[in-house]
Coordinates of C-alpha atoms in Angstrom, one line a residue:
X1 CA 84.8 69.1 108.2
X2 CA 83.7 72.7 108.3
X3 CA 84.7 74.5 104.6
X4 CA 86.7 77.9 104.4
X5 CA 86.0 81.1 102.4
X6 CA 88.3 83.8 102.5
X7 CA 86.6 87.4 102.4
X8 CA 89.0 90.4 101.6
X9 CA 88.2 93.8 100.0
X10 CA 89.0 97.5 100.1
X11 CA 89.1 99.0 103.6
X12 CA 86.1 101.0 104.5
X13 CA 84.3 98.8 101.6
X14 CA 81.8 97.3 104.3
X15 CA 83.6 93.9 104.7
X16 CA 82.8 93.9 108.1
X17 CA 79.5 94.4 107.5
X18 CA 79.2 91.5 105.2
X19 CA 80.8 89.3 108.3
X20 CA 77.9 90.3 110.5
X21 CA 75.2 89.3 107.4
X22 CA 76.7 86.4 106.0
X23 CA 76.6 85.3 110.1
X24 CA 73.0 85.5 110.2
X25 CA 72.8 82.1 108.7
X26 CA 73.0 79.6 111.6
X27 CA 75.4 77.4 109.3
X28 CA 77.6 79.8 108.4
X29 CA 80.1 82.1 111.1
X30 CA 82.7 85.2 109.3
X31 CA 85.1 86.5 111.4
X32 CA 86.2 90.3 111.7
X33 CA 90.0 90.1 111.0
X34 CA 91.2 87.0 113.5
X35 CA 94.5 87.1 111.4
X36 CA 97.0 89.9 112.7
X37 CA 99.1 90.3 109.3
X38 CA 102.0 91.8 111.9
X39 CA 102.2 88.7 113.6
X40 CA 103.1 86.9 110.7
X41 CA 106.7 86.0 110.7
X42 CA 107.6 85.6 107.6
X43 CA 107.5 87.8 104.3
X44 CA 109.1 85.1 102.0
X45 CA 106.0 83.9 100.0
X46 CA 106.0 80.3 100.4
X47 CA 106.6 80.8 103.9
X48 CA 104.0 83.2 104.8
X49 CA 101.0 81.5 102.6
X50 CA 102.2 78.1 104.7
X51 CA 102.1 79.8 108.1
X52 CA 98.9 81.9 107.1
X53 CA 97.3 78.4 106.5
X54 CA 98.2 77.0 109.9
X55 CA 97.0 79.8 111.2
X56 CA 93.6 79.4 109.5
X57 CA 93.4 75.8 110.4
X58 CA 93.9 76.8 114.0
X59 CA 91.4 79.5 114.0
X60 CA 88.7 76.8 112.7
X61 CA 90.2 73.9 115.1
X62 CA 89.1 76.8 117.8
X63 CA 86.0 77.8 116.3
X64 CA 85.0 74.2 116.2
X65 CA 86.1 73.0 119.8
X66 CA 84.6 76.6 121.2
X67 CA 88.1 77.6 122.1
X68 CA 89.6 81.0 122.4
X69 CA 90.1 83.0 119.1
X70 CA 91.8 86.2 118.4
X71 CA 89.6 88.7 116.7
X72 CA 89.7 92.0 115.6
X73 CA 87.3 93.4 118.2
X74 CA 87.7 91.3 121.7
X75 CA 84.1 92.3 122.7
X76 CA 81.9 91.6 119.7
X77 CA 82.3 88.7 116.9
X78 CA 79.3 90.2 115.1
X79 CA 80.7 93.8 114.8
X80 CA 79.3 95.9 111.6
X81 CA 81.8 98.7 111.8
X82 CA 85.1 98.8 113.6
X83 CA 85.1 102.4 113.4
X84 CA 82.7 104.5 116.2
X85 CA 80.6 107.3 114.7
X86 CA 81.8 110.3 117.2
X87 CA 84.7 112.8 115.7
X88 CA 87.6 113.3 117.3
X89 CA 90.1 116.0 116.4
X90 CA 89.9 117.5 113.1
X91 CA 86.6 115.2 111.9
X92 CA 88.5 112.0 112.3
X93 CA 86.8 109.2 113.5
X94 CA 88.0 106.4 116.4
X95 CA 88.5 103.0 116.3
X96 CA 85.7 101.5 118.5
X97 CA 86.7 97.9 118.1
X98 CA 89.7 96.5 120.3
X99 CA 92.1 93.9 119.2
X100 CA 92.0 90.8 121.3
X101 CA 91.1 86.8 122.5
X102 CA 87.2 85.9 122.5
X103 CA 85.5 82.5 122.7
X104 CA 83.1 81.9 119.8
X105 CA 79.8 80.0 121.0
X106 CA 79.9 76.6 120.1
X107 CA 77.7 76.0 117.0
X108 CA 77.4 72.5 115.5
X109 CA 75.4 73.3 112.7
X110 CA 78.4 75.1 111.6
X111 CA 79.2 74.3 108.0
X112 CA 80.9 77.6 106.7
X113 CA 83.7 79.5 108.2
X114 CA 84.7 82.6 106.4
X115 CA 87.6 84.8 107.2
X116 CA 88.2 88.4 106.5
X117 CA 91.0 90.0 106.1
X118 CA 91.6 93.4 103.8
X119 CA 95.6 94.2 102.5
X120 CA 96.9 90.7 103.8
X121 CA 94.5 88.5 101.8
X122 CA 95.0 90.9 98.7
X123 CA 98.5 91.3 99.0
X124 CA 99.0 87.5 98.5
X125 CA 95.5 86.8 97.0
X126 CA 97.2 85.7 93.7
X127 CA 98.4 82.7 95.9
X128 CA 95.8 82.1 98.5
X129 CA 93.3 81.5 95.6
X130 CA 94.9 78.6 94.8
X131 CA 93.8 77.3 98.2
X132 CA 90.6 78.4 99.5
X133 CA 87.8 80.6 98.0
X134 CA 88.5 84.4 97.8
X135 CA 85.8 87.3 97.5
X136 CA 86.6 90.9 97.2
X137 CA 84.1 93.8 98.4
X138 CA 84.8 96.8 96.5
X139 CA 82.7 100.4 96.7
X140 CA 82.9 103.5 94.5
X141 CA 86.3 105.5 94.7
X142 CA 84.5 109.0 96.6
X143 CA 82.7 106.9 99.2
X144 CA 86.1 105.2 100.0
X145 CA 88.5 108.0 99.6
X146 CA 86.0 110.5 101.9
X147 CA 86.0 107.4 104.6
X148 CA 89.6 107.2 104.5
X149 CA 90.0 111.0 105.1
X150 CA 87.7 110.6 108.1
X151 CA 88.9 107.7 110.1
X152 CA 91.9 106.7 112.6
X153 CA 93.2 104.4 110.4
X154 CA 97.0 103.9 108.8
X155 CA 95.0 104.6 105.2
X156 CA 93.9 108.1 106.9
X157 CA 98.0 108.7 106.4
X158 CA 98.2 107.3 103.1
X159 CA 99.4 103.8 104.2
X160 CA 98.3 100.1 104.2
X161 CA 101.3 98.5 106.3
X162 CA 99.9 94.6 105.8
X163 CA 100.1 95.3 102.2
X164 CA 103.4 97.2 102.4
X165 CA 105.0 94.7 104.2
X166 CA 104.0 91.6 101.7
X167 CA 104.0 93.7 98.6
X168 CA 107.4 95.8 98.6
X169 CA 106.6 97.8 95.0
X170 CA 103.9 99.2 97.0
X171 CA 105.5 100.0 99.7
X172 CA 108.3 101.5 97.2
X173 CA 105.5 103.6 95.7
X174 CA 104.2 105.3 98.9
X175 CA 107.5 105.7 99.8
X176 CA 108.1 107.8 97.3
X177 CA 104.9 109.9 97.1
X178 CA 104.3 112.9 99.4
X179 CA 100.9 114.0 99.2
X180 CA 98.8 111.8 101.2
X181 CA 96.0 112.0 99.0
X182 CA 98.1 110.8 96.0
X183 CA 99.0 108.1 98.3
X184 CA 95.5 106.9 98.8
X185 CA 95.0 106.8 95.1
X186 CA 97.5 104.3 95.0
X187 CA 96.7 102.5 97.4
X188 CA 93.2 102.1 95.6
X189 CA 94.4 101.2 92.1
X190 CA 96.4 98.8 94.2
X191 CA 93.6 96.7 95.4
X192 CA 91.8 96.9 92.0
X193 CA 95.0 95.7 90.2
X194 CA 95.2 93.0 92.8
X195 CA 91.6 91.5 92.5
X196 CA 92.2 91.9 88.4
X197 CA 95.4 90.0 88.7
X198 CA 94.0 87.4 90.5
X199 CA 91.0 86.9 89.1
X200 CA 88.6 87.5 92.1
X201 CA 84.8 87.7 91.8
X202 CA 84.3 91.4 93.4
X203 CA 80.9 92.5 94.7
X204 CA 80.1 96.2 94.7
X205 CA 79.2 97.4 98.5
X206 CA 76.4 99.0 96.5
X207 CA 74.9 95.9 95.2
X208 CA 75.1 94.1 98.3
X209 CA 72.7 97.2 99.8
X210 CA 70.6 97.4 97.0
X211 CA 69.4 93.9 97.0
X212 CA 69.3 93.4 101.3
X213 CA 72.5 91.5 101.0
X214 CA 71.4 88.8 98.6
X215 CA 74.2 89.7 96.1
X216 CA 76.6 88.8 99.0
X217 CA 74.9 85.6 99.9
X218 CA 74.7 84.2 96.2
X219 CA 78.4 84.9 95.7
X220 CA 79.2 82.9 99.0
X221 CA 77.0 80.5 97.9
X222 CA 74.9 80.1 100.9
X223 CA 71.0 80.8 101.8
X224 CA 70.1 84.0 102.9
X225 CA 68.0 84.2 106.2
X226 CA 64.8 86.5 106.5
X227 CA 66.5 89.6 104.6
X228 CA 65.9 93.1 106.5
X229 CA 66.6 96.6 104.8
X230 CA 70.2 97.8 104.4
X231 CA 70.5 101.3 103.8
X232 CA 74.2 102.9 103.2
X233 CA 74.8 105.3 106.0
X234 CA 74.3 109.2 105.0
X235 CA 77.0 111.2 106.5
X236 CA 78.0 114.8 105.8
X237 CA 81.6 115.5 105.1
X238 CA 83.5 118.8 105.3
X239 CA 83.7 121.2 102.1
X240 CA 87.2 121.2 102.2
X241 CA 87.3 117.4 101.8
X242 CA 84.7 117.4 99.1
X243 CA 86.8 120.1 96.9
X244 CA 90.1 117.8 97.3
X245 CA 88.3 115.2 95.5
X246 CA 86.5 117.6 92.7
X247 CA 90.4 118.5 92.1
X248 CA 90.8 115.1 91.0
X249 CA 88.1 114.0 89.3
X250 CA 90.1 112.4 86.0
X251 CA 92.0 110.3 88.6
X252 CA 88.8 109.2 90.2
X253 CA 86.8 108.5 86.9
X254 CA 89.6 106.5 85.7
X255 CA 89.9 104.3 89.3
X256 CA 86.1 104.1 88.9
X257 CA 86.3 102.7 85.4
X258 CA 88.9 100.3 86.5
X259 CA 86.9 98.9 89.4
X260 CA 83.8 98.3 87.3
X261 CA 81.8 101.3 87.8
X262 CA 80.5 104.4 85.1
X263 CA 82.8 107.2 85.5
X264 CA 79.7 109.5 86.0
X265 CA 79.5 108.0 89.5
X266 CA 82.2 109.9 90.3
X267 CA 80.9 113.7 89.6
X268 CA 77.0 112.2 90.7
X269 CA 78.4 111.4 94.2
X270 CA 80.5 114.5 94.8
X271 CA 77.4 116.6 93.8
X272 CA 74.9 114.9 95.9
X273 CA 77.7 115.5 98.8
X274 CA 78.0 118.9 98.1
X275 CA 74.2 119.5 98.0
X276 CA 73.7 117.4 101.3
X277 CA 76.2 120.0 103.2
X278 CA 74.0 122.9 101.6
X279 CA 70.5 121.4 103.2

């Protein structure tokens, strides 16, 4: 029977890339968001966990028999970035992935199925971990926040629909805050708090890149095939966005410490990005 591991993480921290990397092992298949949080019918805890488990089993059965399954991108089950690189209005990048149904080629060597979902699995992490191995991907606050500011996703407006659906306290905090950046800081903090409360193993995106994926494979417990060099993409951000983060450095440093980073990473990264704009 194919084993199951769940993968979660902060949005825009490289979780989709992790799916592509893990699927390079011929005995592993990692899927990009086959569960749509909005179709989970119950928000009552036990009923939600039961329904999610049923859907996970149905996905595994469909994969093992090469039947159609829902995915976050119907055209490419090995997508490494669901957001396109072309900018739309005001520098916001649009989604390139389109949710739909696809059929995964039959793999008789499949031993491990990894299912990735960020907000949903995080909101219910303390209960899901009693049923499945659950691993989280994190990234430093500066890169995460700047990405949120420039992608056409709910976090761009400081909202997290799946998290709010299953965590009413988060929904209340976001509802009470008018400032978008402050809501984004609340969301980042919420993810870290959930990971710590559930005692999840957290893997830093930066370590995955620095080790060419080895940190990820070691955490999952599978063999890494022929590692290729990984590089974090370099992007230029509008000076106004960098300045917004410069205005809340103490909050960002506190989040960095909570996430297990040195607070020095905040000023260092902001300075680096500012210098990129000058070059």
